[in-house]
Amino acid sequence: MTLLQVVTGKYQVCEKLRNGQSIIIRAIHSDDKAILIDEMKHLSRESKYFRFFTPKTSLTEAELVYFSELDLIHHVGLLASLVDDAGKESAAGFGRYIVINEESRPISAELAFEVREECQGLGIGTLLLQQLMAIGRSAGIEEFVAYVLCENRKMLDVFEHMQGPFFKELIPGGVLTIRIPLTH
């Protein structure tokens, strides 16, 4: 896949999960708001807290716009959908990065993603991370930064099992800053 395919919203790859099931990872489109609303209904209170660092029950209209109407250059978002035997897709998770530093080195982007509880442990987080890293590299991003609550073991496991180096730093509030160099 190319950066042009990302920017035009035509980015789509098919992958296999640990259990052999197919998954499609594609660029988020502006008409995915209903999927985002539904996804919030499928997240536990704990997962919502791990993702947003605050108790949250739903997304506001402004958040729906922010999370779905992306420029796909400075704000890249991917949707991971499971594919059943009949070819029907159902959302399993999202990943995104937002450029936070273009003026100095390294060029950085904040990374975030979430995976539905019933889909966790299948490798979806890892696949989203791999796709975002490939897109980020092709866009000239040199480093991803993620903020993860110390008790979010599942998210930390994704980083610990990825190929390549990453660096952790504890900051106030029980939050780890994870830095992933994309230029190695």
Backbone as JSON Lines, residues from 0, in Angstrom:
{"i":0,"aa":"M","n":[0.83,-1.18,0.0],"ca":[0.0,0.0,0.0],"c":[0.88,1.25,0.0]}
{"i":1,"aa":"T","n":[0.39,2.27,-0.61],"ca":[1.18,3.49,-0.73],"c":[0.57,4.61,0.1]}
{"i":2,"aa":"L","n":[1.38,5.64,0.32],"ca":[0.91,6.82,1.04],"c":[-0.24,7.46,0.27]}
{"i":3,"aa":"L","n":[-0.19,7.45,-1.06],"ca":[-1.26,8.0,-1.87],"c":[-2.57,7.27,-1.58]}
{"i":4,"aa":"Q","n":[-2.53,5.96,-1.41],"ca":[-3.74,5.21,-1.09],"c":[-4.29,5.62,0.27]}
{"i":5,"aa":"V","n":[-3.41,5.94,1.21],"ca":[-3.87,6.41,2.52],"c":[-4.55,7.76,2.36]}
{"i":6,"aa":"V","n":[-3.86,8.7,1.72],"ca":[-4.35,10.07,1.6],"c":[-5.69,10.11,0.86]}
{"i":7,"aa":"T","n":[-5.88,9.25,-0.11],"ca":[-7.14,9.24,-0.86],"c":[-8.2,8.39,-0.18]}
{"i":8,"aa":"G","n":[-7.87,7.78,0.95],"ca":[-8.85,6.96,1.67],"c":[-9.05,5.58,1.08]}
{"i":9,"aa":"K","n":[-8.18,5.16,0.17],"ca":[-8.32,3.86,-0.49],"c":[-7.41,2.8,0.12]}
{"i":10,"aa":"Y","n":[-6.84,3.1,1.26],"ca":[-5.93,2.16,1.93],"c":[-6.73,1.0,2.49]}
{"i":11,"aa":"Q","n":[-6.38,-0.22,2.08],"ca":[-7.05,-1.41,2.59],"c":[-6.13,-2.61,2.43]}
{"i":12,"aa":"V","n":[-5.97,-3.37,3.51],"ca":[-5.19,-4.6,3.46],"c":[-5.99,-5.7,4.14]}
{"i":13,"aa":"C","n":[-5.75,-6.92,3.72],"ca":[-6.37,-8.09,4.34],"c":[-5.27,-8.87,5.06]}
{"i":14,"aa":"E","n":[-5.53,-9.24,6.29],"ca":[-4.55,-9.97,7.11],"c":[-5.24,-11.17,7.74]}
{"i":15,"aa":"K","n":[-4.45,-12.06,8.3],"ca":[-4.96,-13.22,9.06],"c":[-4.61,-13.02,10.53]}
{"i":16,"aa":"L","n":[-5.57,-13.34,11.4],"ca":[-5.36,-13.25,12.84],"c":[-4.75,-14.55,13.36]}
{"i":17,"aa":"R","n":[-4.39,-14.55,14.62],"ca":[-3.79,-15.74,15.25],"c":[-4.68,-16.96,15.15]}
{"i":18,"aa":"N","n":[-6.0,-16.74,15.13],"ca":[-6.94,-17.87,15.05],"c":[-7.28,-18.25,13.61]}
{"i":19,"aa":"G","n":[-6.63,-17.61,12.63],"ca":[-6.85,-17.91,11.23],"c":[-7.96,-17.09,10.57]}
{"i":20,"aa":"Q","n":[-8.71,-16.34,11.36],"ca":[-9.79,-15.52,10.81],"c":[-9.22,-14.36,10.0]}
{"i":21,"aa":"S","n":[-9.94,-13.97,8.96],"ca":[-9.52,-12.83,8.13],"c":[-9.94,-11.52,8.77]}
{"i":22,"aa":"I","n":[-9.11,-10.51,8.55],"ca":[-9.42,-9.16,9.02],"c":[-9.04,-8.18,7.92]}
{"i":23,"aa":"I","n":[-9.88,-7.17,7.75],"ca":[-9.59,-6.1,6.8],"c":[-9.23,-4.87,7.61]}
{"i":24,"aa":"I","n":[-8.13,-4.24,7.24],"ca":[-7.73,-2.98,7.86],"c":[-7.76,-1.93,6.77]}
{"i":25,"aa":"R","n":[-8.54,-0.88,7.01],"ca":[-8.71,0.15,5.98],"c":[-8.72,1.53,6.63]}
{"i":26,"aa":"A","n":[-8.57,2.53,5.78],"ca":[-8.64,3.92,6.24],"c":[-10.05,4.22,6.75]}
{"i":27,"aa":"I","n":[-10.12,5.0,7.82],"ca":[-11.41,5.46,8.33],"c":[-11.95,6.51,7.37]}
{"i":28,"aa":"H","n":[-13.26,6.45,7.12],"ca":[-13.94,7.4,6.24],"c":[-14.9,8.26,7.04]}
{"i":29,"aa":"S","n":[-15.29,9.36,6.48],"ca":[-16.2,10.28,7.18],"c":[-17.57,9.64,7.44]}
{"i":30,"aa":"D","n":[-17.94,8.62,6.67],"ca":[-19.24,7.97,6.88],"c":[-19.17,6.82,7.89]}
{"i":31,"aa":"D","n":[-18.08,6.74,8.65],"ca":[-17.91,5.69,9.66],"c":[-18.41,6.1,11.05]}
{"i":32,"aa":"K","n":[-19.12,7.21,11.15],"ca":[-19.59,7.69,12.46],"c":[-20.46,6.65,13.18]}
{"i":33,"aa":"A","n":[-21.34,5.98,12.45],"ca":[-22.21,4.98,13.07],"c":[-21.39,3.81,13.63]}
{"i":34,"aa":"I","n":[-20.31,3.47,12.94],"ca":[-19.43,2.4,13.43],"c":[-18.75,2.85,14.71]}
{"i":35,"aa":"L","n":[-18.32,4.1,14.77],"ca":[-17.69,4.62,16.0],"c":[-18.68,4.62,17.16]}
{"i":36,"aa":"I","n":[-19.9,5.02,16.92],"ca":[-20.94,5.02,17.96],"c":[-21.16,3.59,18.46]}
{"i":37,"aa":"D","n":[-21.29,2.66,17.54],"ca":[-21.5,1.26,17.91],"c":[-20.31,0.69,18.67]}
{"i":38,"aa":"E","n":[-19.11,1.07,18.26],"ca":[-17.9,0.57,18.91],"c":[-17.88,0.95,20.39]}
{"i":39,"aa":"M","n":[-18.3,2.16,20.7],"ca":[-18.33,2.6,22.11],"c":[-19.27,1.72,22.94]}
{"i":40,"aa":"K","n":[-20.32,1.23,22.33],"ca":[-21.27,0.35,23.04],"c":[-20.65,-1.0,23.37]}
{"i":41,"aa":"H","n":[-19.62,-1.39,22.63],"ca":[-19.0,-2.7,22.82],"c":[-17.75,-2.65,23.67]}
{"i":42,"aa":"L","n":[-17.41,-1.49,24.21],"ca":[-16.24,-1.38,25.08],"c":[-16.68,-1.38,26.53]}
{"i":43,"aa":"S","n":[-15.93,-2.09,27.35],"ca":[-16.22,-2.09,28.78],"c":[-15.86,-0.72,29.37]}
{"i":44,"aa":"R","n":[-16.34,-0.47,30.57],"ca":[-16.0,0.76,31.27],"c":[-14.48,0.88,31.41]}
{"i":45,"aa":"E","n":[-13.83,-0.24,31.72],"ca":[-12.38,-0.23,31.88],"c":[-11.67,0.12,30.56]}
{"i":46,"aa":"S","n":[-12.1,-0.48,29.46],"ca":[-11.48,-0.19,28.16],"c":[-11.67,1.27,27.76]}
{"i":47,"aa":"K","n":[-12.85,1.81,28.03],"ca":[-13.08,3.23,27.73],"c":[-12.15,4.1,28.56]}
{"i":48,"aa":"Y","n":[-11.98,3.74,29.82],"ca":[-11.08,4.51,30.69],"c":[-9.63,4.4,30.21]}
{"i":49,"aa":"F","n":[-9.2,3.19,29.85],"ca":[-7.83,3.01,29.34],"c":[-7.61,3.82,28.06]}
{"i":50,"aa":"R","n":[-8.61,3.92,27.21],"ca":[-8.47,4.64,25.95],"c":[-8.53,6.16,26.12]}
{"i":51,"aa":"F","n":[-9.46,6.64,26.96],"ca":[-9.69,8.08,27.05],"c":[-9.19,8.7,28.35]}
{"i":52,"aa":"F","n":[-8.71,7.87,29.3],"ca":[-8.17,8.33,30.58],"c":[-9.21,9.04,31.43]}
{"i":53,"aa":"T","n":[-10.47,8.82,31.15],"ca":[-11.56,9.43,31.9],"c":[-12.79,8.54,31.71]}
{"i":54,"aa":"P","n":[-13.7,8.53,32.7],"ca":[-14.94,7.78,32.48],"c":[-15.7,8.39,31.31]}
{"i":55,"aa":"K","n":[-16.11,7.58,30.38],"ca":[-16.76,8.08,29.17],"c":[-17.81,7.05,28.75]}
{"i":56,"aa":"T","n":[-18.98,7.52,28.4],"ca":[-20.02,6.6,27.97],"c":[-20.31,6.68,26.48]}
{"i":57,"aa":"S","n":[-20.05,7.84,25.89],"ca":[-20.33,8.01,24.46],"c":[-19.43,9.11,23.91]}
{"i":58,"aa":"L","n":[-19.44,9.22,22.6],"ca":[-18.68,10.26,21.92],"c":[-19.61,11.44,21.61]}
{"i":59,"aa":"T","n":[-19.11,12.64,21.8],"ca":[-19.88,13.82,21.44],"c":[-19.89,13.98,19.92]}
{"i":60,"aa":"E","n":[-20.75,14.84,19.43],"ca":[-20.8,15.1,17.99],"c":[-19.45,15.63,17.49]}
{"i":61,"aa":"A","n":[-18.82,16.51,18.28],"ca":[-17.51,17.05,17.9],"c":[-16.46,15.94,17.86]}
{"i":62,"aa":"E","n":[-16.51,15.0,18.8],"ca":[-15.56,13.88,18.8],"c":[-15.79,12.97,17.61]}
{"i":63,"aa":"L","n":[-17.05,12.73,17.25],"ca":[-17.34,11.91,16.08],"c":[-16.75,12.52,14.82]}
{"i":64,"aa":"V","n":[-16.88,13.82,14.67],"ca":[-16.29,14.51,13.53],"c":[-14.76,14.37,13.59]}
{"i":65,"aa":"Y","n":[-14.19,14.64,14.76],"ca":[-12.73,14.59,14.92],"c":[-12.18,13.2,14.6]}
{"i":66,"aa":"F","n":[-12.87,12.15,15.03],"ca":[-12.38,10.78,14.84],"c":[-12.69,10.19,13.46]}
{"i":67,"aa":"S","n":[-13.57,10.84,12.69],"ca":[-13.94,10.25,11.4],"c":[-13.64,11.12,10.18]}
{"i":68,"aa":"E","n":[-13.53,12.42,10.36],"ca":[-13.26,13.3,9.23],"c":[-11.79,13.69,9.26]}
{"i":69,"aa":"L","n":[-10.97,12.78,8.78],"ca":[-9.52,12.88,8.9],"c":[-8.9,13.43,7.62]}
{"i":70,"aa":"D","n":[-7.78,14.13,7.77],"ca":[-7.08,14.59,6.57],"c":[-6.19,13.49,5.99]}
{"i":71,"aa":"L","n":[-5.96,12.42,6.74],"ca":[-5.16,11.26,6.32],"c":[-3.72,11.63,5.97]}
{"i":72,"aa":"I","n":[-3.28,12.78,6.47],"ca":[-1.89,13.2,6.36],"c":[-1.37,13.45,7.78]}
{"i":73,"aa":"H","n":[-2.01,14.38,8.47],"ca":[-1.62,14.69,9.84],"c":[-2.4,13.87,10.86]}
{"i":74,"aa":"H","n":[-3.54,13.38,10.46],"ca":[-4.39,12.55,11.31],"c":[-4.82,11.35,10.48]}
{"i":75,"aa":"V","n":[-4.2,10.2,10.76],"ca":[-4.45,8.97,10.02],"c":[-5.19,8.01,10.95]}
{"i":76,"aa":"G","n":[-6.28,7.44,10.47],"ca":[-7.03,6.49,11.26],"c":[-7.35,5.24,10.46]}
{"i":77,"aa":"L","n":[-7.27,4.09,11.14],"ca":[-7.55,2.81,10.5],"c":[-8.65,2.08,11.26]}
{"i":78,"aa":"L","n":[-9.5,1.4,10.53],"ca":[-10.55,0.56,11.07],"c":[-10.19,-0.89,10.77]}
{"i":79,"aa":"A","n":[-10.25,-1.73,11.8],"ca":[-10.03,-3.17,11.62],"c":[-11.38,-3.86,11.71]}
{"i":80,"aa":"S","n":[-11.73,-4.64,10.68],"ca":[-13.01,-5.34,10.63],"c":[-12.79,-6.83,10.43]}
{"i":81,"aa":"L","n":[-13.46,-7.62,11.26],"ca":[-13.45,-9.07,11.08],"c":[-14.33,-9.42,9.89]}
{"i":82,"aa":"V","n":[-13.97,-10.5,9.21],"ca":[-14.75,-10.96,8.06],"c":[-15.21,-12.38,8.37]}
{"i":83,"aa":"D","n":[-16.53,-12.6,8.36],"ca":[-17.03,-13.95,8.64],"c":[-17.04,-14.77,7.35]}
{"i":84,"aa":"D","n":[-17.47,-16.03,7.46],"ca":[-17.45,-16.95,6.31],"c":[-18.35,-16.48,5.17]}
{"i":85,"aa":"A","n":[-19.35,-15.67,5.5],"ca":[-20.25,-15.15,4.47],"c":[-19.74,-13.85,3.86]}
{"i":86,"aa":"G","n":[-18.58,-13.36,4.34],"ca":[-18.0,-12.14,3.81],"c":[-18.49,-10.88,4.5]}
{"i":87,"aa":"K","n":[-19.3,-11.04,5.56],"ca":[-19.81,-9.88,6.3],"c":[-18.73,-9.34,7.23]}
{"i":88,"aa":"E","n":[-18.6,-8.0,7.26],"ca":[-17.6,-7.35,8.11],"c":[-18.24,-6.82,9.39]}
{"i":89,"aa":"S","n":[-17.46,-6.89,10.48],"ca":[-17.88,-6.27,11.74],"c":[-16.66,-5.64,12.39]}
{"i":90,"aa":"A","n":[-16.84,-4.41,12.87],"ca":[-15.73,-3.65,13.45],"c":[-15.13,-4.4,14.63]}
{"i":91,"aa":"A","n":[-13.8,-4.41,14.69],"ca":[-13.1,-5.07,15.79],"c":[-12.17,-4.11,16.52]}
{"i":92,"aa":"G","n":[-11.82,-3.0,15.9],"ca":[-10.94,-2.05,16.55],"c":[-10.54,-0.91,15.63]}
{"i":93,"aa":"F","n":[-9.88,0.06,16.25],"ca":[-9.43,1.25,15.54],"c":[-8.0,1.57,15.96]}
{"i":94,"aa":"G","n":[-7.25,2.19,15.08],"ca":[-5.94,2.72,15.41],"c":[-5.76,4.04,14.7]}
{"i":95,"aa":"R","n":[-4.95,4.91,15.29],"ca":[-4.75,6.22,14.67],"c":[-3.44,6.82,15.14]}
{"i":96,"aa":"Y","n":[-2.96,7.75,14.34],"ca":[-1.89,8.63,14.81],"c":[-2.21,10.05,14.38]}
{"i":97,"aa":"I","n":[-1.73,10.98,15.2],"ca":[-1.92,12.41,14.96],"c":[-0.57,13.08,15.08]}
{"i":98,"aa":"V","n":[-0.13,13.74,14.03],"ca":[1.16,14.41,14.04],"c":[1.14,15.5,15.1]}
{"i":99,"aa":"I","n":[2.16,15.49,15.98],"ca":[2.23,16.48,17.07],"c":[3.44,17.37,16.97]}
{"i":100,"aa":"N","n":[4.36,17.05,16.07],"ca":[5.61,17.8,16.0],"c":[6.18,17.68,14.6]}
{"i":101,"aa":"E","n":[6.01,18.73,13.81],"ca":[6.56,18.73,12.45],"c":[7.72,19.69,12.31]}
{"i":102,"aa":"E","n":[7.88,20.58,13.26],"ca":[8.84,21.67,13.12],"c":[10.25,21.32,13.57]}
{"i":103,"aa":"S","n":[10.4,20.29,14.38],"ca":[11.74,19.93,14.87],"c":[11.93,18.43,14.79]}
{"i":104,"aa":"R","n":[13.08,17.99,15.11],"ca":[13.41,16.56,15.06],"c":[13.31,15.96,16.44]}
{"i":105,"aa":"P","n":[12.84,14.77,16.58],"ca":[12.23,13.97,15.52],"c":[10.8,14.42,15.23]}
{"i":106,"aa":"I","n":[10.37,14.19,14.0],"ca":[8.97,14.44,13.66],"c":[8.17,13.35,14.37]}
{"i":107,"aa":"S","n":[7.23,13.77,15.22],"ca":[6.51,12.84,16.09],"c":[5.02,12.82,15.8]}
{"i":108,"aa":"A","n":[4.41,11.7,16.15],"ca":[2.96,11.56,16.07],"c":[2.49,10.77,17.28]}
{"i":109,"aa":"E","n":[1.36,11.2,17.84],"ca":[0.77,10.47,18.96],"c":[-0.03,9.3,18.42]}
{"i":110,"aa":"L","n":[0.15,8.16,19.03],"ca":[-0.45,6.9,18.61],"c":[-1.5,6.46,19.62]}
{"i":111,"aa":"A","n":[-2.62,5.96,19.14],"ca":[-3.65,5.41,20.02],"c":[-4.43,4.35,19.26]}
{"i":112,"aa":"F","n":[-4.9,3.35,19.98],"ca":[-5.83,2.4,19.39],"c":[-6.59,1.66,20.46]}
{"i":113,"aa":"E","n":[-7.65,1.02,20.02],"ca":[-8.48,0.22,20.9],"c":[-9.03,-0.96,20.12]}
{"i":114,"aa":"V","n":[-9.27,-2.05,20.88],"ca":[-9.79,-3.28,20.29],"c":[-10.94,-3.77,21.18]}
{"i":115,"aa":"R","n":[-12.03,-4.16,20.55],"ca":[-13.17,-4.69,21.31],"c":[-12.72,-5.83,22.22]}
{"i":116,"aa":"E","n":[-13.33,-5.92,23.39],"ca":[-12.96,-6.97,24.35],"c":[-13.0,-8.36,23.74]}
{"i":117,"aa":"E","n":[-14.08,-8.68,23.04],"ca":[-14.22,-10.04,22.51],"c":[-13.22,-10.33,21.39]}
{"i":118,"aa":"C","n":[-12.52,-9.32,20.92],"ca":[-11.54,-9.5,19.85],"c":[-10.1,-9.38,20.35]}
{"i":119,"aa":"Q","n":[-9.93,-9.09,21.63],"ca":[-8.58,-8.93,22.17],"c":[-7.87,-10.28,22.25]}
{"i":120,"aa":"G","n":[-6.56,-10.23,22.1],"ca":[-5.75,-11.44,22.16],"c":[-5.6,-12.15,20.82]}
{"i":121,"aa":"L","n":[-6.16,-11.59,19.76],"ca":[-6.08,-12.21,18.43],"c":[-4.98,-11.6,17.56]}
{"i":122,"aa":"G","n":[-4.36,-10.53,18.04],"ca":[-3.3,-9.87,17.27],"c":[-3.75,-8.63,16.52]}
{"i":123,"aa":"I","n":[-4.98,-8.15,16.78],"ca":[-5.5,-6.99,16.06],"c":[-4.7,-5.74,16.41]}
{"i":124,"aa":"G","n":[-4.39,-5.54,17.69],"ca":[-3.6,-4.38,18.1],"c":[-2.24,-4.38,17.42]}
{"i":125,"aa":"T","n":[-1.62,-5.54,17.35],"ca":[-0.31,-5.66,16.7],"c":[-0.4,-5.34,15.22]}
{"i":126,"aa":"L","n":[-1.44,-5.84,14.54],"ca":[-1.6,-5.56,13.11],"c":[-1.88,-4.08,12.86]}
{"i":127,"aa":"L","n":[-2.71,-3.47,13.69],"ca":[-2.94,-2.03,13.56],"c":[-1.64,-1.25,13.75]}
{"i":128,"aa":"L","n":[-0.87,-1.63,14.76],"ca":[0.41,-0.96,15.01],"c":[1.34,-1.11,13.81]}
{"i":129,"aa":"Q","n":[1.44,-2.31,13.26],"ca":[2.32,-2.53,12.11],"c":[1.9,-1.68,10.92]}
{"i":130,"aa":"Q","n":[0.6,-1.61,10.65],"ca":[0.11,-0.81,9.52],"c":[0.37,0.67,9.75]}
{"i":131,"aa":"L","n":[0.09,1.15,10.97],"ca":[0.34,2.56,11.27],"c":[1.83,2.9,11.18]}
{"i":132,"aa":"M","n":[2.68,1.98,11.62],"ca":[4.13,2.23,11.52],"c":[4.56,2.33,10.05]}
{"i":133,"aa":"A","n":[4.04,1.45,9.21],"ca":[4.4,1.5,7.78],"c":[3.92,2.8,7.14]}
{"i":134,"aa":"I","n":[2.7,3.21,7.46],"ca":[2.17,4.46,6.92],"c":[2.98,5.64,7.44]}
{"i":135,"aa":"G","n":[3.26,5.63,8.74],"ca":[4.03,6.72,9.36],"c":[5.41,6.86,8.74]}
{"i":136,"aa":"R","n":[6.08,5.73,8.55],"ca":[7.42,5.77,7.92],"c":[7.33,6.39,6.53]}
{"i":137,"aa":"S","n":[6.34,5.97,5.74],"ca":[6.23,6.48,4.37],"c":[5.87,7.97,4.36]}
{"i":138,"aa":"A","n":[5.28,8.46,5.46],"ca":[4.93,9.88,5.56],"c":[6.05,10.71,6.17]}
{"i":139,"aa":"G","n":[7.18,10.08,6.52],"ca":[8.32,10.81,7.07],"c":[8.28,11.0,8.58]}
{"i":140,"aa":"I","n":[7.36,10.34,9.24],"ca":[7.31,10.43,10.71],"c":[8.46,9.6,11.27]}
{"i":141,"aa":"E","n":[9.15,10.16,12.24],"ca":[10.34,9.51,12.79],"c":[10.11,8.82,14.12]}
{"i":142,"aa":"E","n":[8.98,9.16,14.79],"ca":[8.76,8.6,16.12],"c":[7.27,8.63,16.44]}
{"i":143,"aa":"F","n":[6.78,7.52,17.0],"ca":[5.45,7.49,17.59],"c":[5.58,7.65,19.08]}
{"i":144,"aa":"V","n":[4.63,8.35,19.68],"ca":[4.54,8.52,21.11],"c":[3.15,8.06,21.53]}
{"i":145,"aa":"A","n":[3.1,7.2,22.54],"ca":[1.82,6.73,23.07],"c":[1.82,6.93,24.58]}
{"i":146,"aa":"Y","n":[0.67,7.26,25.11],"ca":[0.5,7.42,26.55],"c":[-0.4,6.29,27.03]}
{"i":147,"aa":"V","n":[0.13,5.48,27.95],"ca":[-0.57,4.28,28.39],"c":[-0.6,4.25,29.91]}
{"i":148,"aa":"L","n":[-1.78,4.03,30.46],"ca":[-1.88,3.86,31.91],"c":[-1.12,2.61,32.33]}
{"i":149,"aa":"C","n":[-0.4,2.7,33.43],"ca":[0.45,1.59,33.88],"c":[-0.33,0.28,34.04]}
{"i":150,"aa":"E","n":[-1.6,0.37,34.43],"ca":[-2.38,-0.85,34.64],"c":[-2.98,-1.42,33.36]}
{"i":151,"aa":"N","n":[-2.76,-0.78,32.22],"ca":[-3.27,-1.26,30.95],"c":[-2.31,-2.32,30.38]}
{"i":152,"aa":"R","n":[-2.32,-3.48,30.99],"ca":[-1.4,-4.57,30.66],"c":[-1.53,-5.02,29.2]}
{"i":153,"aa":"K","n":[-2.75,-5.1,28.7],"ca":[-2.95,-5.58,27.33],"c":[-2.28,-4.65,26.32]}
{"i":154,"aa":"M","n":[-2.38,-3.35,26.55],"ca":[-1.75,-2.4,25.63],"c":[-0.23,-2.49,25.74]}
{"i":155,"aa":"L","n":[0.26,-2.6,26.94],"ca":[1.71,-2.72,27.13],"c":[2.24,-4.0,26.49]}
{"i":156,"aa":"D","n":[1.44,-5.07,26.53],"ca":[1.85,-6.33,25.89],"c":[2.02,-6.16,24.38]}
{"i":157,"aa":"V","n":[1.17,-5.34,23.76],"ca":[1.3,-5.1,22.31],"c":[2.68,-4.51,22.02]}
{"i":158,"aa":"F","n":[3.09,-3.53,22.8],"ca":[4.39,-2.9,22.57],"c":[5.54,-3.87,22.89]}
{"i":159,"aa":"E","n":[5.38,-4.65,23.94],"ca":[6.46,-5.56,24.34],"c":[6.65,-6.71,23.36]}
{"i":160,"aa":"H","n":[5.62,-7.02,22.56],"ca":[5.74,-8.11,21.6],"c":[5.96,-7.64,20.17]}
{"i":161,"aa":"M","n":[6.07,-6.33,19.98],"ca":[6.32,-5.83,18.62],"c":[7.79,-6.03,18.27]}
{"i":162,"aa":"Q","n":[8.05,-6.08,16.98],"ca":[9.45,-6.18,16.55],"c":[10.02,-4.78,16.5]}
{"i":163,"aa":"G","n":[11.21,-4.61,17.03],"ca":[11.85,-3.31,17.03],"c":[11.87,-2.7,18.42]}
{"i":164,"aa":"P","n":[12.69,-1.7,18.58],"ca":[12.86,-1.08,19.9],"c":[11.73,-0.13,20.26]}
{"i":165,"aa":"F","n":[11.54,0.04,21.55],"ca":[10.68,1.09,22.07],"c":[11.21,1.46,23.45]}
{"i":166,"aa":"F","n":[10.83,2.63,23.91],"ca":[11.33,3.15,25.17],"c":[10.17,3.58,26.04]}
{"i":167,"aa":"K","n":[10.25,3.28,27.34],"ca":[9.2,3.62,28.3],"c":[9.74,4.63,29.31]}
{"i":168,"aa":"E","n":[8.88,5.56,29.69],"ca":[9.22,6.51,30.75],"c":[7.96,6.75,31.57]}
{"i":169,"aa":"L","n":[8.07,6.59,32.89],"ca":[6.94,6.84,33.77],"c":[6.82,8.34,34.01]}
{"i":170,"aa":"I","n":[5.61,8.86,33.8],"ca":[5.34,10.27,34.07],"c":[4.29,10.33,35.18]}
{"i":171,"aa":"P","n":[4.09,11.49,35.78],"ca":[3.11,11.59,36.88],"c":[1.72,11.1,36.47]}
{"i":172,"aa":"G","n":[1.0,10.56,37.45],"ca":[-0.36,10.1,37.22],"c":[-0.45,8.64,36.84]}
{"i":173,"aa":"G","n":[0.65,7.89,36.99],"ca":[0.62,6.48,36.64],"c":[0.54,6.22,35.15]}
{"i":174,"aa":"V","n":[1.13,7.12,34.37],"ca":[1.1,7.01,32.91],"c":[2.51,6.75,32.4]}
{"i":175,"aa":"L","n":[2.6,5.82,31.46],"ca":[3.86,5.56,30.78],"c":[3.84,6.26,29.43]}
{"i":176,"aa":"T","n":[4.94,6.94,29.13],"ca":[5.15,7.47,27.78],"c":[5.92,6.4,27.02]}
{"i":177,"aa":"I","n":[5.38,5.94,25.93],"ca":[6.03,4.94,25.09],"c":[6.52,5.66,23.84]}
{"i":178,"aa":"R","n":[7.79,5.5,23.54],"ca":[8.38,6.11,22.33],"c":[8.84,4.98,21.42]}
{"i":179,"aa":"I","n":[8.4,5.06,20.18],"ca":[8.75,4.04,19.18],"c":[9.46,4.73,18.03]}
{"i":180,"aa":"P","n":[10.75,4.54,17.89],"ca":[11.44,5.13,16.74],"c":[11.02,4.42,15.46]}
{"i":181,"aa":"L","n":[10.75,5.19,14.43],"ca":[10.35,4.61,13.13],"c":[11.51,4.61,12.15]}
{"i":182,"aa":"T","n":[12.63,5.2,12.54],"ca":[13.81,5.25,11.67],"c":[14.9,4.41,12.31]}
{"i":183,"aa":"H","n":[14.99,3.17,11.87],"ca":[16.06,2.3,12.37],"c":[16.55,1.4,11.27]}
